[in-house]
């Protein structure tokens, strides 16, 4: 993947985020107001993207659904990154039983699919938003942990760190000048994939009707609701599908060809 | 350096860790549900229709529930260790029976999906890796990026609309006839194929650029001989290891795909159980998925160790 | 009679000519050696003849191998030579062997698939026993010692029956005794009446092989002739410098006058992974003294120095002059690139060091001048600077801390001979100016003899299993 596709990715992502943030400002109807008379009607001044099967504004619902997905996904991945990087550095730095114990915890959670974790969290925690955040973060921190630990280990045993120590530099300098420049780019990729994974997970559970409960707008749930009317209003169905696709594509382009 | 016993010891520890994580989560699920704890546990154990106040009292005495959460948790985990998964709250059947019944359907679907993925992914990846930067390589990269932007439920949706509803070639949902497996298996397989193609491509490109590959060519072997004797075997072990890790995505895919296509496997049952707050079933399914991952990866470790004996000493 | 004749071979990258037109002839039983430093274009010449130039480089000229005419501009045709007419020895044999194929099979497949031998197994057994490898055929390559891997790769490369052998830097990074093994292997091919083209910067190897020599610099052949004559009486000033750079010819060291005691170790035992690497050692070092440590790879040379620096836990006692700060004990690394943060501009590292220890920033410029370092190097990343310059930058970094002791761990083993000579000249000169004690690790006995007051020899260790 070239630098160019990376830029396209950022442009697409910023466009989606911009829509999610700004659209509600131009919207008078809100995502929940029904007017069954307008069910599946085309665009008008109040609803520039048309209406869904219950006559709710698709413009408004799409913007709120994107807000929800982006907020949960970024929060979950950011939490996972902070926890994973912190524990990864700790494991590589201290080694010994701390390293082994953290490794075993990571390997144990690794065996469990993220969706399963989210579903179990959904029973434990009061809201699906919290369940997505906790369940996804509980699985994603492992990737950051493993990447950080591996990169740090390779660097920690190297002459550059030995040289820094002999010259009197402390752990803070070693992290800022040696470790972070090494792991930063890798973690950026992992973060983009992480956010993409979270967004896909939210939509997938919405699609199989165990995600964010109606009537709160959510991409997967919107798709499954509109699906029965796909012959009458194909444009309406296409909207959440396209939004989801563009969002995931942008994040994959940002992550680049590396895994 | 890890010996054979080291591999097994690690996987055993991992299995114990998985069971513990699932046990803790399930215990928390029980705690989070409304109502009396003893009644809930008794219900979880024997099914709601079998539970009575005597049964609840028996549980209370047995688990020493008045002693606090820690002792309760100990009892819960002890049941788990005895492989006593309890009964489904919904059907009243033992969880183990229910899962044993559904696992067959899931395995059927997974094996077909895996076969399709392996027929498409690695061969394309190897071809692309041999000519890294070539046309096929670039086409595959774009295709893989597009496919990754398409979550499985969306892919399933597209396949249903295109192949079942519009073209009418295949049944969209159901179970029983051979044709029923095609669409869900294809949905699962495409993602796996894309992933394994990319890994096979990276591995092959790495091997093709290695000194030993160059030396084999310089010895006078033909391209086909070099690929057969010094290429394919060398990518096999890391590719297997990668596929083992992908099991988790297969399990995740099974949950979504079975639900969409109405395939009566453990993924379908899991969504059902979550919907009805059937904690024993959720726990059982989670255990099967987690331990399945561990067992499969243990087998893969052993197979990879036979192919690449470095670091494995019996 | 000639085995290979190349006329006016040149290499371009489309804009510049990297190798100027050069002709050479290989005769049976006579060695031809191309001598030059890294970047001189000597490897490109070999790749042009073999048809293995990297993408973007183009060769031209005429090439005849065994009376078959080949066009170096169309390297596809050269493929037919490999294994059958030209055997190519790998640079690093332990990386050239397939790690997943047993040793014997790697020779056997050449016999069967390249030479078309009827009984490849018997031919392999014969090869292995001739090279002292009988019994090693069933082992995996990573179970072989370095020397065994070298001989196995030699057998695998030559099993196709090629009369010509090409060896590109066959002694890169090898100890002296292993170098002799390689020389013996190459001479074996010559004795059988084969042709040999060797590309090297190793004067000892060139001398041992005899035959003819072409000295190459910046893509030009600057001198050629009989090996004995060129090496004894070079006509080109560069050849002379190359020969002068041989540590065996360095002027002997003026002994230092030892100053105050600096470092004292008693009954020092260094171990790695629970295994003792050295017997109990007593070491005394005074200011201004230079001590050498010699021994084969893996014998614990580096660990011994690290133990003296306090980087490793040890058995026994180590006393360092307590009046000195910890940073007065400094080190130089074998691989200078790895000793710098990979993504940190070199100048930033120096600035951070000055800030950390509140050093006088005005000392940097004169010290850089003394070390012949241009100031623009500070704007670069470690990978963008040559090995010699980087090792001098590492020295700069250490000297800023006013060290009383410098542990130099094979500081020049990755550098070209001329750069090595310059670096050592600088290193010993500065140690004398600053009354700095040094401990220098090397596997090169003559280098240590010429630059140290005394040398500690560590015995060989059995390889770890």
mmCIF file of N, CA and C in Angstrom, chain A residues 119-126 128 210, chain B residues 29-30 32-34 44 48 89-90 270-282:
data_model
loop_
_atom_site.group_PDB
_atom_site.id
_atom_site.type_symbol
_atom_site.label_atom_id
_atom_site.label_comp_id
_atom_site.label_asym_id
_atom_site.label_seq_id
_atom_site.Cartn_x
_atom_site.Cartn_y
_atom_site.Cartn_z
ATOM 1 N N UNK A 119 -20.857 -10.298 24.394
ATOM 2 C CA UNK A 119 -22.147 -10.882 24.760
ATOM 3 C C UNK A 119 -22.205 -11.171 26.257
ATOM 4 N N UNK A 120 -21.111 -11.706 26.815
ATOM 5 C CA UNK A 120 -21.104 -12.001 28.248
ATOM 6 C C UNK A 120 -21.139 -10.699 29.047
ATOM 7 N N UNK A 121 -20.367 -9.708 28.603
ATOM 8 C CA UNK A 121 -20.397 -8.404 29.267
ATOM 9 C C UNK A 121 -21.807 -7.817 29.222
ATOM 10 N N UNK A 122 -22.521 -8.086 28.138
ATOM 11 C CA UNK A 122 -23.872 -7.554 27.981
ATOM 12 C C UNK A 122 -24.813 -8.068 29.051
ATOM 13 N N UNK A 123 -24.562 -9.300 29.517
ATOM 14 C CA UNK A 123 -25.397 -9.829 30.595
ATOM 15 C C UNK A 123 -24.984 -9.212 31.933
ATOM 16 N N UNK A 124 -23.663 -8.983 32.080
ATOM 17 C CA UNK A 124 -23.146 -8.499 33.364
ATOM 18 C C UNK A 124 -23.416 -7.010 33.550
ATOM 19 N N UNK A 125 -23.120 -6.214 32.519
ATOM 20 C CA UNK A 125 -23.182 -4.756 32.664
ATOM 21 C C UNK A 125 -24.564 -4.245 32.278
ATOM 22 N N UNK A 126 -24.950 -3.086 32.830
ATOM 23 C CA UNK A 126 -26.315 -2.582 32.613
ATOM 24 C C UNK A 126 -26.611 -2.155 31.174
ATOM 25 N N UNK A 128 -25.690 -1.823 26.798
ATOM 26 C CA UNK A 128 -24.916 -2.454 25.726
ATOM 27 C C UNK A 128 -23.702 -1.610 25.350
ATOM 28 N N UNK A 210 -28.809 -8.637 18.906
ATOM 29 C CA UNK A 210 -28.418 -8.702 20.312
ATOM 30 C C UNK A 210 -27.473 -7.558 20.645
ATOM 31 N N UNK B 29 -22.134 -13.153 35.530
ATOM 32 C CA UNK B 29 -23.426 -13.091 34.836
ATOM 33 C C UNK B 29 -24.541 -13.515 35.776
ATOM 34 N N UNK B 30 -24.292 -14.608 36.535
ATOM 35 C CA UNK B 30 -25.288 -15.078 37.494
ATOM 36 C C UNK B 30 -25.551 -14.004 38.537
ATOM 37 N N UNK B 32 -25.247 -10.896 38.282
ATOM 38 C CA UNK B 32 -25.867 -9.689 37.738
ATOM 39 C C UNK B 32 -27.356 -9.874 37.508
ATOM 40 N N UNK B 33 -27.804 -11.134 37.551
ATOM 41 C CA UNK B 33 -29.225 -11.349 37.254
ATOM 42 C C UNK B 33 -30.086 -11.115 38.478
ATOM 43 N N UNK B 34 -31.296 -10.670 38.235
ATOM 44 C CA UNK B 34 -32.161 -10.346 39.375
ATOM 45 C C UNK B 34 -32.622 -11.615 40.093
ATOM 46 N N UNK B 44 -29.937 -22.623 37.481
ATOM 47 C CA UNK B 44 -28.880 -22.812 36.488
ATOM 48 C C UNK B 44 -28.474 -24.269 36.425
ATOM 49 N N UNK B 48 -35.155 -24.165 35.269
ATOM 50 C CA UNK B 48 -36.129 -23.393 36.052
ATOM 51 C C UNK B 48 -37.336 -24.231 36.461
ATOM 52 N N UNK B 89 -31.383 -23.301 31.161
ATOM 53 C CA UNK B 89 -32.526 -22.693 31.831
ATOM 54 C C UNK B 89 -33.762 -22.764 30.951
ATOM 55 N N UNK B 90 -33.540 -22.753 29.642
ATOM 56 C CA UNK B 90 -34.672 -22.711 28.724
ATOM 57 C C UNK B 90 -35.244 -24.096 28.469
ATOM 58 N N UNK B 270 -25.745 -19.833 20.961
ATOM 59 C CA UNK B 270 -25.181 -18.836 21.865
ATOM 60 C C UNK B 270 -26.022 -17.561 21.839
ATOM 61 N N UNK B 271 -26.324 -17.099 20.636
ATOM 62 C CA UNK B 271 -27.140 -15.882 20.512
ATOM 63 C C UNK B 271 -28.502 -16.107 21.189
ATOM 64 N N UNK B 272 -29.056 -17.273 20.976
ATOM 65 C CA UNK B 272 -30.321 -17.659 21.581
ATOM 66 C C UNK B 272 -30.215 -17.612 23.107
ATOM 67 N N UNK B 273 -29.132 -18.187 23.620
ATOM 68 C CA UNK B 273 -28.942 -18.267 25.066
ATOM 69 C C UNK B 273 -28.772 -16.878 25.660
ATOM 70 N N UNK B 274 -28.012 -16.022 24.971
ATOM 71 C CA UNK B 274 -27.824 -14.668 25.475
ATOM 72 C C UNK B 274 -29.160 -13.951 25.513
ATOM 73 N N UNK B 275 -29.949 -14.147 24.481
ATOM 74 C CA UNK B 275 -31.239 -13.489 24.379
ATOM 75 C C UNK B 275 -32.110 -13.869 25.570
ATOM 76 N N UNK B 276 -32.050 -15.137 25.984
ATOM 77 C CA UNK B 276 -32.880 -15.617 27.093
ATOM 78 C C UNK B 276 -32.132 -15.645 28.414
ATOM 79 N N UNK B 277 -30.989 -15.027 28.475
ATOM 80 C CA UNK B 277 -30.189 -14.993 29.714
ATOM 81 C C UNK B 277 -29.972 -16.403 30.271
ATOM 82 N N UNK B 278 -29.701 -17.353 29.380
ATOM 83 C CA UNK B 278 -29.482 -18.749 29.773
ATOM 84 C C UNK B 278 -27.994 -18.931 30.088
ATOM 85 N N UNK B 279 -27.593 -18.522 31.299
ATOM 86 C CA UNK B 279 -26.165 -18.466 31.648
ATOM 87 C C UNK B 279 -25.451 -19.813 31.502
ATOM 88 N N UNK B 280 -26.019 -20.917 31.965
ATOM 89 C CA UNK B 280 -25.306 -22.196 31.807
ATOM 90 C C UNK B 280 -24.980 -22.507 30.337
ATOM 91 N N UNK B 281 -25.909 -22.192 29.447
ATOM 92 C CA UNK B 281 -25.635 -22.440 28.024
ATOM 93 C C UNK B 281 -24.532 -21.505 27.512
ATOM 94 N N UNK B 282 -24.581 -20.245 27.932
ATOM 95 C CA UNK B 282 -23.534 -19.299 27.515
ATOM 96 C C UNK B 282 -22.179 -19.798 27.996
#
